[in-house]
Amino acid sequence: MSKQISSSGHDSGVGQINRPLLRAAKKLNTMLLASVFGGVGGLSLFVMTYVSLYRGLPNPGNYLNLLGIFLPGYSVSPSGAWIGLFWGGVIGAFLAALFYRIYARSIESQLQDYIANDKPEKDLLGITLRIDGNYLGLAVGAIIAGGLVVTSNWLVFRGTAAESVHADLLSNYLPGYSVSFMGSLIGALELFVFTYLACLIFAWIYNRVAVLRGGELG
Amino acid sequence: MRNKADTDKAILMAAFAKIDVIALAVALGSISALMLFLATVGLLLKGAPPGTEVGPHLALFSIYLPGYSVSWFGAVVGALYAGIIGGFLGFVLAVLWNLTHYLYVVAIVVRTAWWRMMAE
């Protein structure tokens, strides 16, 4: 049985949710996650660019260069790698912040569980994160599906939809997808479902392994 | 019944809960392996018109994953690669996540101690 938290910030039972503390906790994790993903995103694109550049192929970055359509200034070149580092950082941080703002809703449901169930007290730093597959799927699915709509329609807006043969290849996995407004919506819906299911599997594996390793999930 | 201090503690537990590094590595590795395996097998089952190559664009992964190809054997090789890379990425993300939280806590403790010392 779980108690509902009212919009005024107090639950209906004795325990009260400290809204400012909850907001501060969400803000902190948003900042930290954005930092981590910004760093990893930027460095990943930087390394991929250099790997592509020095792989010794006759036409380096033939396909990676296509990212320049979405990331102004980016190309597979030494200077492009630095621009990629910047864009990878910015986009990684933005998507991570967006992700956490959606996923953080699971904290409230975990708090409701905590209030409803008299679990024994735990050591603050000994708790292992429990991943909520439902919220993870909603957050990642929404971001990836939204990304597909934005990037597809960016190609339509540029007037290069007919030339976007590589983007069109997604129809191999997303039947009905095409580089058009309607096609992007159909593809986004399918991608959301696939991503949501993948996140459920991912969360299930993570939680199972964490429990098997003796972790006490929060 | 929980009092206010308990629920405050619960909020902090939710915010500062550490990620199980191995569990995240296993989960991300498994899902990455499954994705690349299914992506390869999906193209193989779909096939290609006679005389044309199956999945020439997905085969470009071989630039980063030597030995990978759009074939049944390549699907297994790709799954292994994706499992290792996904696992490594999961490991790094979990370590960075936990590290940033520890550093943040350390920064708060040091700052508090500093101000206490200055006040005395």
XYZ file of C-alpha atoms in Angstrom:
338
model
C 0.000 0.000 0.000
C 1.448 3.365 -0.874
C 0.480 6.825 0.249
C -0.024 9.598 -2.253
C 2.031 12.739 -1.917
C -0.138 15.811 -2.254
C 0.745 18.757 -4.434
C 1.359 20.817 -1.320
C 4.383 18.663 -0.692
C 3.096 16.628 2.222
C 2.016 13.018 2.238
C -1.216 11.986 3.831
C 0.486 10.151 6.696
C 2.701 11.161 9.553
C 5.941 11.286 7.525
C 6.290 14.479 5.519
C 8.222 14.826 2.302
C 10.757 17.608 2.541
C 10.165 19.157 -0.890
C 13.130 21.540 -0.889
C 15.438 18.655 0.027
C 13.909 16.465 -2.684
C 14.355 19.236 -5.258
C 17.947 19.798 -4.159
C 18.674 16.065 -4.418
C 17.233 15.931 -7.940
C 19.164 19.037 -8.951
C 22.401 17.625 -7.572
C 22.017 14.327 -9.407
C 21.032 16.125 -12.600
C 24.230 18.160 -12.423
C 26.419 15.165 -11.619
C 24.881 12.991 -14.327
C 25.195 15.802 -16.863
C 28.882 16.163 -15.935
C 29.536 12.431 -16.307
C 27.669 12.040 -19.602
C 29.006 15.311 -20.964
C 32.553 14.102 -20.336
C 31.970 10.596 -21.655
C 30.002 11.856 -24.689
C 32.633 14.390 -25.673
C 35.556 12.025 -25.192
C 33.802 9.210 -27.069
C 33.273 11.353 -30.166
C 36.829 12.674 -29.881
C 38.309 9.152 -29.729
C 36.025 7.820 -32.491
C 37.099 10.658 -34.754
C 40.784 9.948 -34.195
C 40.297 6.182 -34.608
C 38.506 6.828 -37.895
C 41.224 9.280 -38.951
C 44.191 7.035 -38.254
C 42.665 3.674 -39.114
C 44.524 3.809 -42.416
C 41.503 3.620 -44.707
C 41.579 5.371 -48.085
C 38.547 7.524 -47.301
C 38.638 8.249 -43.533
C 35.372 9.168 -41.878
C 33.269 8.588 -44.960
C 30.195 7.993 -42.807
C 31.201 9.626 -39.532
C 31.454 12.872 -41.513
C 27.676 12.763 -41.864
C 27.468 13.891 -38.231
C 28.477 17.296 -39.548
C 24.899 17.641 -40.812
C 23.733 17.772 -37.205
C 26.837 19.156 -35.472
C 27.940 22.415 -37.116
C 31.677 22.506 -37.790
C 32.242 18.815 -37.130
C 34.268 16.736 -39.572
C 36.660 13.809 -39.354
C 39.824 15.874 -39.000
C 42.098 16.879 -36.093
C 40.281 20.201 -35.637
C 36.921 18.471 -36.156
C 37.771 16.093 -33.294
C 37.938 19.073 -30.917
C 34.644 20.425 -32.228
C 33.247 16.903 -31.769
C 34.543 16.940 -28.185
C 32.584 20.140 -27.600
C 29.365 18.956 -29.257
C 29.584 15.502 -27.682
C 29.979 17.172 -24.290
C 27.105 19.597 -24.774
C 24.701 17.027 -26.194
C 25.735 14.346 -23.684
C 25.178 16.746 -20.783
C 21.866 18.022 -22.163
C 20.476 14.537 -22.800
C 21.658 13.297 -19.397
C 19.979 16.246 -17.660
C 16.789 15.660 -19.632
C 16.969 11.948 -18.843
C 17.353 12.514 -15.118
C 14.527 15.046 -14.958
C 12.205 12.330 -16.267
C 13.762 9.420 -14.385
C 13.804 11.333 -11.075
C 10.076 10.784 -10.835
C 10.930 7.244 -9.737
C 12.461 8.701 -6.557
C 9.006 9.773 -5.436
C 7.588 6.305 -5.984
C 10.541 4.842 -4.049
C 9.855 7.300 -1.240
C 6.221 6.286 -1.162
C 7.313 2.640 -0.864
C 9.669 3.600 1.930
C 6.974 5.483 3.819
C 4.415 2.726 3.348
C 6.735 -0.116 4.375
C 8.495 -0.147 7.701
C 11.807 -1.391 6.358
C 14.727 -1.434 8.792
C 17.021 1.567 8.859
C 19.983 1.362 6.504
C 23.377 2.942 6.359
C 23.156 6.001 4.111
C 26.253 5.174 2.094
C 25.636 1.421 2.032
C 22.588 1.563 -0.180
C 22.768 0.345 -3.775
C 20.782 2.136 -6.459
C 17.693 0.262 -7.607
C 16.903 0.952 -11.250
C 13.227 1.372 -12.040
C 12.841 -0.170 -15.499
C 9.523 1.558 -16.124
C 10.846 5.085 -15.556
C 14.145 4.244 -17.253
C 12.233 3.053 -20.310
C 10.066 6.159 -20.342
C 13.066 8.487 -20.027
C 15.419 6.774 -22.492
C 12.583 5.898 -24.877
C 11.294 9.478 -24.933
C 14.771 10.899 -25.555
C 15.687 8.453 -28.324
C 12.288 8.665 -30.014
C 12.344 12.458 -29.721
C 15.859 12.440 -31.162
C 14.668 10.481 -34.186
C 11.824 12.953 -34.816
C 14.149 15.966 -34.472
C 16.969 14.581 -36.650
C 14.608 13.253 -39.358
C 12.722 16.513 -39.575
C 15.977 18.452 -39.587
C 16.825 16.572 -42.793
C 13.360 17.394 -44.160
C 13.793 21.060 -43.175
C 17.193 21.212 -44.912
C 15.569 19.884 -48.056
C 17.870 16.846 -48.215
C 15.301 14.218 -47.233
C 15.408 12.582 -50.661
C 19.205 12.274 -50.508
C 19.247 10.858 -46.972
C 19.707 7.254 -48.021
C 21.590 6.347 -44.862
C 18.878 7.597 -42.521
C 16.395 5.704 -44.658
C 18.201 2.469 -43.774
C 16.513 2.599 -40.377
C 13.418 1.271 -42.124
C 15.201 -2.113 -42.062
C 14.509 -2.156 -38.332
C 11.589 0.246 -38.065
C 8.995 -0.727 -40.701
C 7.148 2.340 -41.969
C 9.967 4.751 -41.089
C 11.055 7.228 -43.732
C 12.746 10.634 -43.724
C 9.463 12.526 -43.622
C 7.227 13.967 -40.919
C 4.820 11.024 -40.817
C 7.616 8.491 -41.254
C 9.506 9.981 -38.335
C 6.442 9.716 -36.088
C 5.886 6.064 -37.019
C 9.585 5.300 -36.522
C 9.660 7.167 -33.221
C 6.719 5.179 -31.902
C 8.368 1.877 -32.815
C 11.723 3.020 -31.463
C 10.086 4.047 -28.197
C 8.570 0.574 -27.794
C 11.883 -1.197 -28.592
C 13.803 1.080 -26.239
C 11.255 0.695 -23.477
C 11.479 -3.107 -23.703
C 15.285 -2.993 -23.800
C 15.285 -0.816 -20.676
C 13.012 -3.244 -18.849
C 15.444 -6.073 -19.650
C 18.425 -3.888 -18.710
C 16.910 -2.898 -15.355
C 15.917 -6.479 -14.609
C 19.466 -7.737 -15.244
C 21.007 -4.900 -13.204
C 18.694 -5.373 -10.210
C 19.097 -9.170 -10.275
C 22.900 -9.014 -10.417
C 22.992 -6.333 -7.699
C 20.845 -8.498 -5.396
C 22.874 -11.618 -6.185
C 26.008 -9.723 -5.194
C 24.449 -9.018 -1.841
C 23.594 -5.374 -2.432
C 20.816 -3.849 -0.401
C 18.713 -1.988 -2.941
C 17.299 1.392 -1.941
C 5.228 5.035 10.609
C 8.009 7.299 9.461
C 8.878 10.625 10.989
C 10.274 13.621 9.082
C 13.881 12.718 9.840
C 13.306 9.249 8.386
C 11.834 10.564 5.141
C 14.647 13.112 4.841
C 17.081 10.258 5.219
C 15.173 8.307 2.567
C 15.530 11.215 0.136
C 19.275 11.318 0.755
C 19.491 7.535 0.390
C 17.746 7.755 -2.974
C 19.996 10.614 -4.080
C 23.281 9.144 -2.893
C 22.637 5.443 -3.536
C 25.708 3.995 -5.205
C 25.545 2.106 -8.458
C 26.672 -1.523 -8.320
C 29.601 -1.310 -10.727
C 29.622 -4.986 -11.705
C 25.843 -5.133 -12.077
C 25.806 -2.117 -14.400
C 28.695 -3.521 -16.428
C 26.917 -6.878 -16.779
C 23.574 -5.254 -17.641
C 24.964 -2.810 -20.199
C 27.236 -5.461 -21.679
C 24.345 -7.922 -21.999
C 21.956 -5.444 -23.574
C 24.628 -4.155 -25.998
C 25.483 -7.702 -27.055
C 21.812 -8.532 -27.536
C 21.200 -5.378 -29.599
C 24.070 -5.938 -32.035
C 23.253 -9.633 -32.305
C 19.601 -8.908 -33.115
C 20.539 -6.090 -35.509
C 22.813 -8.465 -37.447
C 20.443 -11.424 -37.379
C 17.534 -9.187 -38.405
C 19.345 -8.257 -41.615
C 20.384 -11.856 -42.267
C 16.806 -13.072 -41.953
C 15.546 -10.266 -44.142
C 18.163 -11.061 -46.781
C 19.159 -9.025 -49.826
C 18.319 -9.126 -53.540
C 20.389 -11.721 -55.459
C 23.878 -10.531 -56.255
C 23.951 -7.844 -53.579
C 25.636 -7.860 -50.217
C 23.579 -8.180 -47.022
C 23.916 -5.206 -44.686
C 26.873 -3.341 -46.239
C 26.365 -0.382 -43.910
C 26.101 -2.383 -40.684
C 29.241 -4.203 -41.839
C 31.081 -0.884 -41.410
C 31.248 -1.749 -37.720
C 34.236 -3.847 -38.748
C 36.206 -0.560 -38.865
C 35.937 -0.493 -35.084
C 35.359 -4.216 -34.460
C 37.907 -6.282 -36.424
C 36.440 -9.641 -37.475
C 32.843 -8.458 -37.410
C 30.698 -9.040 -40.498
C 27.002 -9.374 -41.304
C 26.950 -13.176 -41.075
C 25.924 -15.704 -38.443
C 29.486 -16.017 -37.232
C 29.855 -12.219 -37.390
C 26.725 -11.842 -35.257
C 28.371 -13.873 -32.495
C 31.683 -12.003 -32.875
C 29.808 -8.673 -32.826
C 27.843 -9.722 -29.734
C 31.100 -10.548 -27.957
C 32.615 -7.193 -28.904
C 29.462 -5.286 -27.975
C 29.306 -7.182 -24.677
C 32.877 -6.233 -23.820
C 32.549 -2.597 -24.943
C 29.129 -2.194 -23.287
C 30.460 -3.800 -20.123
C 33.466 -1.492 -20.086
C 31.258 1.535 -20.705
C 28.917 0.442 -17.892
C 31.895 -0.008 -15.588
C 33.247 3.457 -16.419
C 29.849 5.148 -16.053
C 29.189 3.462 -12.701
C 32.651 4.347 -11.379
C 32.280 7.961 -12.525
C 28.790 8.206 -11.033
C 29.924 6.842 -7.661
C 33.111 8.896 -7.742
C 31.310 12.190 -8.394
C 28.992 11.494 -5.456
C 31.873 10.647 -3.124
C 33.754 13.746 -4.234
C 30.668 15.861 -3.652
C 30.213 14.438 -0.146
C 33.910 14.980 0.601
C 33.642 18.581 -0.640
C 30.658 19.226 1.660
C 32.433 17.676 4.671
C 35.619 19.666 4.036
C 33.684 22.907 3.535
C 31.680 22.337 6.711
C 34.828 21.559 8.685
C 36.490 24.675 7.270
C 33.643 26.981 8.254
C 33.412 25.376 11.696
C 37.116 25.904 12.182
C 36.837 29.532 11.051
C 33.903 30.125 13.405
C 35.921 28.833 16.355
